Tab-separated table of C-alpha atoms in Angstrom:
chain	number	residue	atom	x	y	z
A	94	MET	CA	121.700	101.649	81.236
A	95	MET	CA	124.859	100.113	82.547
A	96	ILE	CA	127.543	102.639	84.822
A	97	TYR	CA	130.870	101.812	84.529
A	98	PRO	CA	132.511	103.751	86.922
A	99	LYS	CA	135.872	105.067	86.374
A	100	GLY	CA	139.016	103.591	87.793
A	101	TYR	CA	136.627	100.753	89.877
A	102	GLN	CA	138.009	98.146	92.049
A	103	SER	CA	136.330	96.234	94.754
A	104	ALA	CA	137.770	96.615	97.832
A	105	LEU	CA	137.271	93.279	99.256
A	106	THR	CA	137.864	89.409	96.879
A	107	GLN	CA	135.248	87.578	96.070
A	108	ARG	CA	136.311	84.975	99.086
A	109	GLU	CA	136.293	88.190	101.368
A	110	THR	CA	133.011	89.003	100.077
A	111	GLN	CA	130.891	86.146	100.956
A	112	TYR	CA	132.112	86.435	104.534
A	113	ALA	CA	130.410	90.186	104.206
A	114	ILE	CA	127.370	89.592	102.963
A	115	LYS	CA	126.470	86.910	105.515
A	116	THR	CA	127.804	90.091	107.427
A	117	VAL	CA	125.116	91.954	106.176
A	118	LYS	CA	122.700	89.899	106.185
A	119	ASP	CA	122.601	88.685	109.625
A	120	THR	CA	123.080	92.028	111.409
A	121	PHE	CA	120.461	94.097	109.524
A	122	GLN	CA	117.593	91.291	109.667
A	123	LEU	CA	118.144	90.907	113.262
A	124	LYS	CA	117.727	94.582	113.936
A	125	LEU	CA	114.985	94.957	111.256
A	126	SER	CA	113.559	92.303	113.534
A	127	LYS	CA	113.769	94.197	117.021
A	128	ALA	CA	112.763	98.306	115.418
A	129	LEU	CA	109.888	96.522	114.256
A	130	ASN	CA	108.816	94.053	116.150
A	131	LEU	CA	108.917	91.056	113.826
A	132	ASP	CA	109.196	86.905	114.037
A	133	ARG	CA	110.782	85.671	111.075
A	134	VAL	CA	108.476	83.042	109.369
A	135	THR	CA	109.275	80.635	106.032
A	136	ALA	CA	107.480	81.992	102.646
A	137	PRO	CA	106.129	80.470	99.532
A	138	ILE	CA	108.422	80.528	96.018
A	139	MET	CA	104.986	79.814	94.392
A	140	VAL	CA	101.141	80.450	93.922
A	141	THR	CA	98.339	79.504	92.452
A	142	LYS	CA	97.074	81.487	89.699
A	143	GLU	CA	93.119	81.874	90.819
A	144	SER	CA	94.391	83.458	93.928
A	145	GLY	CA	94.801	86.418	93.143
A	146	ILE	CA	97.759	87.217	95.610
A	147	ASN	CA	101.075	87.453	93.243
A	148	ASP	CA	102.361	90.915	92.386
A	149	ASP	CA	101.278	93.067	89.561
A	150	LEU	CA	104.246	95.515	90.099
A	151	ASN	CA	103.238	98.002	87.669
A	152	GLY	CA	100.448	95.729	86.088
A	153	VAL	CA	102.902	94.587	82.545
A	154	GLU	CA	105.018	92.175	83.076
A	155	ARG	CA	104.775	88.062	82.753
A	156	LYS	CA	104.442	86.106	85.552
A	157	VAL	CA	106.956	82.886	85.547
A	158	HIS	CA	104.064	80.685	85.266
A	159	PHE	CA	103.594	76.603	84.841
A	160	THR	CA	100.718	73.514	85.095
A	161	MET	CA	101.261	71.196	87.759
A	162	LYS	CA	101.455	67.447	87.333
A	163	ASN	CA	98.814	65.939	90.376
A	164	ILE	CA	97.387	69.460	90.804
A	165	ASP	CA	94.604	71.488	88.364
A	166	GLY	CA	94.993	75.600	87.433
A	167	GLU	CA	98.320	76.921	87.089
A	168	ALA	CA	100.988	77.754	89.791
A	169	GLU	CA	102.782	81.127	89.580
A	170	VAL	CA	106.619	82.348	90.684
A	171	VAL	CA	105.861	85.309	92.823
A	172	GLN	CA	107.384	88.989	91.543
A	173	SER	CA	106.674	89.648	95.394
A	174	LEU	CA	104.410	88.632	98.268
A	175	ALA	CA	103.139	91.965	99.001
A	176	LYS	CA	99.338	90.543	99.714
A	177	TRP	CA	100.923	86.896	100.663
A	178	LYS	CA	102.175	88.319	103.683
A	179	ARG	CA	99.018	90.498	105.175
A	180	LEU	CA	97.087	87.063	104.523
A	181	ALA	CA	99.916	85.632	106.996
A	182	LEU	CA	98.932	88.045	109.601
A	183	TYR	CA	95.358	87.165	109.484
A	184	ARG	CA	96.388	83.248	109.126
A	185	TYR	CA	98.539	83.380	112.030
A	186	GLY	CA	96.792	85.573	114.229
A	187	TYR	CA	98.508	88.594	115.161
A	188	GLU	CA	97.424	91.401	116.587
A	189	HIS	CA	98.718	94.989	116.342
A	190	ASP	CA	101.797	96.046	116.569
A	191	GLU	CA	102.794	92.350	116.112
A	192	GLY	CA	104.676	91.617	112.397
A	193	ILE	CA	106.321	89.177	110.243
A	194	TYR	CA	109.514	89.375	107.914
A	195	THR	CA	110.461	86.645	105.369
A	196	ASP	CA	112.892	85.926	102.720
A	197	MET	CA	111.433	86.891	99.421
A	198	ASN	CA	112.953	85.048	96.114
A	199	ALA	CA	111.101	85.767	92.771
A	200	LEU	CA	112.001	85.722	88.767
A	201	ARG	CA	111.043	89.048	86.979
A	202	ARG	CA	111.609	88.283	83.798
A	203	ASP	CA	110.568	91.237	82.033
A	204	ASP	CA	113.023	93.196	84.252
A	205	ASP	CA	116.130	95.156	82.028
A	206	THR	CA	119.227	93.631	83.411
A	207	ASP	CA	121.727	96.673	84.314
A	208	ASN	CA	123.524	97.917	87.699
A	209	LEU	CA	121.086	97.799	89.918
A	210	HIS	CA	118.534	95.174	88.301
A	211	SER	CA	118.760	91.054	87.680
A	212	LEU	CA	115.866	88.556	86.919
A	213	PHE	CA	116.370	87.450	90.413
A	214	VAL	CA	114.620	89.613	93.068
A	215	ASP	CA	116.281	88.618	96.938
A	216	GLN	CA	114.306	90.698	99.220
A	217	TRP	CA	113.472	90.632	103.067
A	218	ASP	CA	109.872	91.389	103.193
A	219	TRP	CA	108.219	92.257	106.127
A	220	CYS	CA	104.272	93.718	107.475
A	221	ARG	CA	103.013	94.069	110.720
A	222	VAL	CA	99.514	95.157	111.934
A	223	ILE	CA	98.217	98.493	112.543
A	224	THR	CA	95.194	100.589	113.547
A	225	LYS	CA	92.934	103.249	111.398
A	226	GLU	CA	94.512	106.109	113.650
A	227	GLU	CA	98.161	104.858	112.415
A	228	ARG	CA	97.588	105.341	108.828
A	229	ASN	CA	98.526	108.588	108.377
A	230	ARG	CA	101.840	109.741	107.212
A	231	GLU	CA	103.443	110.458	110.721
A	232	PHE	CA	103.251	106.760	111.439
A	233	LEU	CA	104.851	106.475	107.709
A	234	GLU	CA	107.306	108.403	108.175
A	235	ASP	CA	108.651	107.453	111.829
A	236	THR	CA	108.522	103.797	110.543
A	237	VAL	CA	110.830	104.868	107.530
A	238	LYS	CA	113.450	106.197	110.364
A	239	LYS	CA	113.499	103.102	112.395
A	240	ILE	CA	114.446	101.411	108.912
A	241	VAL	CA	117.015	103.871	108.197
A	242	ARG	CA	118.380	103.505	111.377
A	243	ALA	CA	119.017	99.935	111.301
A	244	ILE	CA	120.765	100.385	108.123
A	245	SER	CA	123.455	102.500	109.520
A	246	GLU	CA	123.757	100.566	112.490
A	247	THR	CA	124.364	97.939	110.299
A	248	ASN	CA	126.680	100.027	107.833
A	249	ASP	CA	128.290	100.162	111.190
A	250	VAL	CA	129.021	97.177	111.829
A	251	VAL	CA	130.264	96.433	108.612
A	252	LYS	CA	132.959	99.150	108.697
A	253	ASN	CA	134.204	97.900	112.021
A	254	LYS	CA	135.016	94.446	110.778
A	255	TYR	CA	135.932	95.085	107.223
A	256	PRO	CA	137.612	98.258	107.514
A	257	MET	CA	139.033	99.122	104.355
A	258	LEU	CA	134.995	99.656	103.629
A	259	ASP	CA	134.148	103.451	103.157
A	260	PHE	CA	130.704	103.838	102.998
A	261	GLU	CA	128.717	106.956	104.876
A	262	MET	CA	125.421	107.368	105.234
A	263	SER	CA	122.951	109.961	107.188
A	264	GLU	CA	120.436	108.828	109.076
A	265	ASP	CA	118.263	112.244	108.858
A	266	VAL	CA	116.317	111.355	106.383
A	267	PHE	CA	114.403	114.151	103.713
A	268	PHE	CA	110.664	113.465	103.553
A	269	ILE	CA	109.120	114.722	99.855
A	270	THR	CA	106.098	113.744	98.079
A	271	THR	CA	106.540	112.961	94.242
A	272	GLN	CA	104.143	116.122	93.729
A	273	GLU	CA	106.565	118.560	95.491
A	274	LEU	CA	109.309	116.847	93.523
A	275	GLU	CA	108.107	117.405	90.217
A	276	ASP	CA	107.224	120.751	91.586
A	277	MET	CA	110.490	121.110	92.124
A	278	TYR	CA	112.194	120.005	88.949
A	279	PRO	CA	109.725	119.761	86.043
A	280	GLU	CA	111.658	119.766	83.294
A	281	LEU	CA	114.062	116.422	84.212
A	282	THR	CA	112.558	113.012	84.359
A	283	SER	CA	111.251	110.823	87.208
A	284	ASN	CA	114.381	109.215	87.806
A	285	ASP	CA	116.828	112.111	86.863
A	286	ARG	CA	114.260	114.535	89.697
A	287	GLU	CA	115.214	111.325	92.191
A	288	ASP	CA	118.907	111.831	91.694
A	289	ALA	CA	119.134	115.611	92.014
A	290	ILE	CA	116.700	114.925	95.581
A	291	VAL	CA	119.429	112.621	96.376
A	292	LYS	CA	122.450	113.780	95.365
A	293	GLU	CA	121.709	116.719	97.807
A	294	LYS	CA	119.830	115.399	100.487
A	295	LYS	CA	121.774	112.061	101.161
A	296	THR	CA	118.507	109.905	102.407
A	297	VAL	CA	115.511	110.337	100.724
A	298	PHE	CA	111.695	109.472	101.683
A	299	LEU	CA	110.106	109.530	98.300
A	300	GLU	CA	106.397	109.813	98.868
A	301	GLN	CA	103.278	109.332	97.778
A	302	ILE	CA	103.681	106.887	94.372
A	303	GLY	CA	101.253	105.396	92.001
A	304	GLY	CA	98.926	108.299	91.349
A	305	LYS	CA	98.956	110.292	88.357
A	306	LEU	CA	100.807	114.075	89.205
A	307	LYS	CA	99.675	117.707	87.983
A	308	SER	CA	101.718	117.113	84.881
A	309	GLY	CA	99.044	113.803	83.797
A	310	GLU	CA	102.242	111.561	84.293
A	311	LYS	CA	102.957	108.781	86.844
A	312	HIS	CA	106.300	109.493	88.849
A	313	ASP	CA	106.065	105.521	88.546
A	314	GLY	CA	103.814	102.804	88.634
A	315	ARG	CA	102.565	100.626	91.769
A	316	ALA	CA	100.125	98.216	91.397
A	317	PRO	CA	96.443	99.535	93.124
A	318	ASP	CA	95.781	96.662	95.429
A	319	TYR	CA	98.381	97.053	98.353
A	320	ASP	CA	99.865	100.160	98.909
A	321	ASP	CA	97.574	103.034	99.397
A	322	TRP	CA	99.552	105.403	97.372
A	323	GLU	CA	99.546	108.390	99.562
A	324	LEU	CA	100.867	106.857	102.194
A	325	ASN	CA	103.243	104.894	100.290
A	326	GLY	CA	106.872	106.008	99.183
A	327	ASP	CA	110.544	104.194	98.565
A	328	ILE	CA	113.619	104.630	100.328
A	329	LEU	CA	116.296	105.961	98.290
A	330	ILE	CA	120.261	106.662	99.391
A	331	TRP	CA	123.042	108.843	97.019
A	332	ASN	CA	125.621	105.799	95.761
A	333	ASP	CA	128.630	106.859	95.347
A	334	ILE	CA	130.147	104.648	93.471
A	335	LEU	CA	127.914	105.060	90.883
A	336	GLY	CA	126.732	108.294	91.455
A	337	CYS	CA	122.944	107.758	91.319
A	338	ALA	CA	119.913	107.182	93.471
A	339	PHE	CA	119.754	103.990	94.942
A	340	GLU	CA	116.330	102.299	96.082
A	341	ILE	CA	117.118	100.225	98.753
A	342	SER	CA	112.910	99.884	100.126
A	343	SER	CA	109.456	100.164	98.214
A	344	MET	CA	107.084	100.260	101.591
A	345	GLY	CA	103.541	101.866	102.292
A	346	ILE	CA	100.472	101.462	104.474
A	347	ARG	CA	98.457	99.188	102.559
A	348	VAL	CA	95.188	100.044	101.151
A	349	ASP	CA	91.817	100.129	103.353
A	350	ALA	CA	88.394	99.049	101.469
A	351	GLU	CA	87.702	102.973	100.564
A	352	SER	CA	91.455	102.855	98.976
A	353	LEU	CA	90.832	99.486	97.665
A	354	GLU	CA	88.281	100.875	95.454
A	355	LYS	CA	89.135	103.984	94.766
A	356	GLN	CA	92.224	103.007	93.273
A	357	LEU	CA	91.212	99.541	91.244
A	358	GLU	CA	88.913	102.282	89.593
A	359	ALA	CA	91.894	104.478	88.637
A	360	GLU	CA	93.156	101.669	87.177
A	361	GLY	CA	90.591	100.243	85.653
A	362	ALA	CA	91.171	96.879	87.462
A	363	THR	CA	87.550	96.076	89.650
A	364	GLU	CA	87.690	92.686	88.046
A	365	ARG	CA	89.778	91.857	90.829
A	366	LYS	CA	87.491	92.258	93.431
A	367	LYS	CA	86.301	88.984	92.955
A	368	PHE	CA	89.432	87.144	94.292
A	369	LYS	CA	89.163	86.326	97.850
A	370	PHE	CA	92.102	88.057	99.092
A	371	HIS	CA	90.226	91.649	97.761
A	372	LYS	CA	86.740	90.267	99.354
A	373	MET	CA	88.533	90.140	102.401
A	374	ILE	CA	89.692	94.266	102.307
A	375	LEU	CA	86.880	95.180	101.032
A	376	ASP	CA	84.061	93.493	103.686
A	377	GLY	CA	87.510	94.324	106.493
A	378	THR	CA	88.424	90.234	107.237
A	379	LEU	CA	92.347	91.617	106.518
A	380	PRO	CA	93.919	93.581	109.116
A	381	LEU	CA	95.297	96.990	108.275
A	382	THR	CA	98.839	96.376	108.043
A	383	ILE	CA	102.009	98.367	106.772
A	384	GLY	CA	104.577	96.759	105.320
A	385	GLY	CA	107.604	97.064	102.657
A	386	GLY	CA	110.491	95.184	100.989
A	387	ILE	CA	114.207	95.992	101.630
A	388	GLY	CA	116.236	94.953	98.899
A	389	GLN	CA	119.091	92.162	100.232
A	390	SER	CA	121.299	92.069	97.090
A	391	ARG	CA	120.647	96.062	96.689
A	392	LEU	CA	121.520	96.364	100.962
A	393	CYS	CA	125.093	94.322	100.533
A	394	MET	CA	125.626	96.285	97.301
A	395	LEU	CA	125.573	99.567	99.084
A	396	LEU	CA	126.862	99.071	101.607
A	397	LEU	CA	130.113	96.641	100.358
A	398	GLN	CA	130.545	99.596	97.941
A	399	LYS	CA	130.331	97.257	94.451
A	400	ALA	CA	129.579	98.655	91.129
A	401	HIS	CA	127.207	95.994	90.319
A	402	ILE	CA	124.021	93.475	92.065
A	403	GLY	CA	125.783	90.903	90.098
A	404	GLU	CA	128.843	90.780	92.657
A	405	VAL	CA	126.715	90.070	95.566
A	406	GLN	CA	124.390	87.718	93.469
A	407	CYS	CA	124.349	85.017	91.451
A	408	ALA	CA	122.237	85.210	88.519
A	409	VAL	CA	121.899	85.276	85.236
A	410	TRP	CA	124.327	87.881	82.822
A	411	SER	CA	124.481	88.076	78.973
A	412	ASP	CA	128.136	86.840	77.796
A	413	GLU	CA	127.905	90.446	76.628
A	414	MET	CA	128.061	92.308	79.832
A	415	ARG	CA	130.213	90.023	81.814
A	416	GLU	CA	132.846	91.005	79.682
A	417	GLU	CA	132.532	94.418	79.812
A	418	CYS	CA	132.121	94.152	83.607
A	419	LYS	CA	134.844	92.268	83.316
A	420	LYS	CA	136.997	94.995	81.325
A	421	HIS	CA	135.940	97.098	84.002
A	422	ASN	CA	136.883	95.236	87.073
A	423	ILE	CA	133.631	93.878	87.968
A	424	ILE	CA	133.860	90.366	88.471
A	425	LEU	CA	129.926	88.315	88.276
A	426	LEU	CA	129.510	85.800	90.682
């Protein structure tokens, strides 16, 4: 659903916005890499269908796929790099407390386009090697705090360079599980629950996404073969421009053999165990990891106080959306 903020006017011109986007991206990726000890690596825009390493998201989204001239089989444009990153850590020889990040560009053709969603997805995808002892909520939450601090420090740099911006964010992260949130607001939908808690707490890490709640419903869907549903979550920040909770990152400790078996069974997806990637988790070949994605255009949109992701990202929008946005002083690139 589209939101048109009353009296909206971008604080930056389109040209200033282009400079500011570079400031956000250059600043944040350096702060993130330092905070989590990550190396920048290159990443694919496509993988083979047979590899089984494309992200299945909620399991219903259609992937963009095509045949190739000189290569047998089909290729798929990535929907994210959740699985690829873990394989890369193994192939490149990364060890405990070391990790990688990359520019991830994806196409998600079944996404509904609105203020926050585009068919084109750009993220900093990151992943690092952990130990068995670090597979716990304390370690997860400590990592979240480091990411939020990097976002806050980036915001300070941006505001210093562009004093017409005045976004304020809290580094004090409020941690809550999806079940605790349902217990607090049993009458609300998942999205409305998020709005309610984030409006109050400003910066929230909503944990344990993917499994069914006591109500029998899921808060949100998660693929069963990358995040451990007991050790994952979303970083949510209150967006004053849009008046809603704003997801900036989905992340978590990745599945081990035990949680992979359990989650594949729960989703009726045990046939995925035939893929090499899944076999390498089940037999312990792949390292234990933590990782996630941080939206590049999302972060730019938040810190530059934009009303639509199309103000910081070139993508495809309907003529109707472009015209309606223009009427409300929202100029899409």
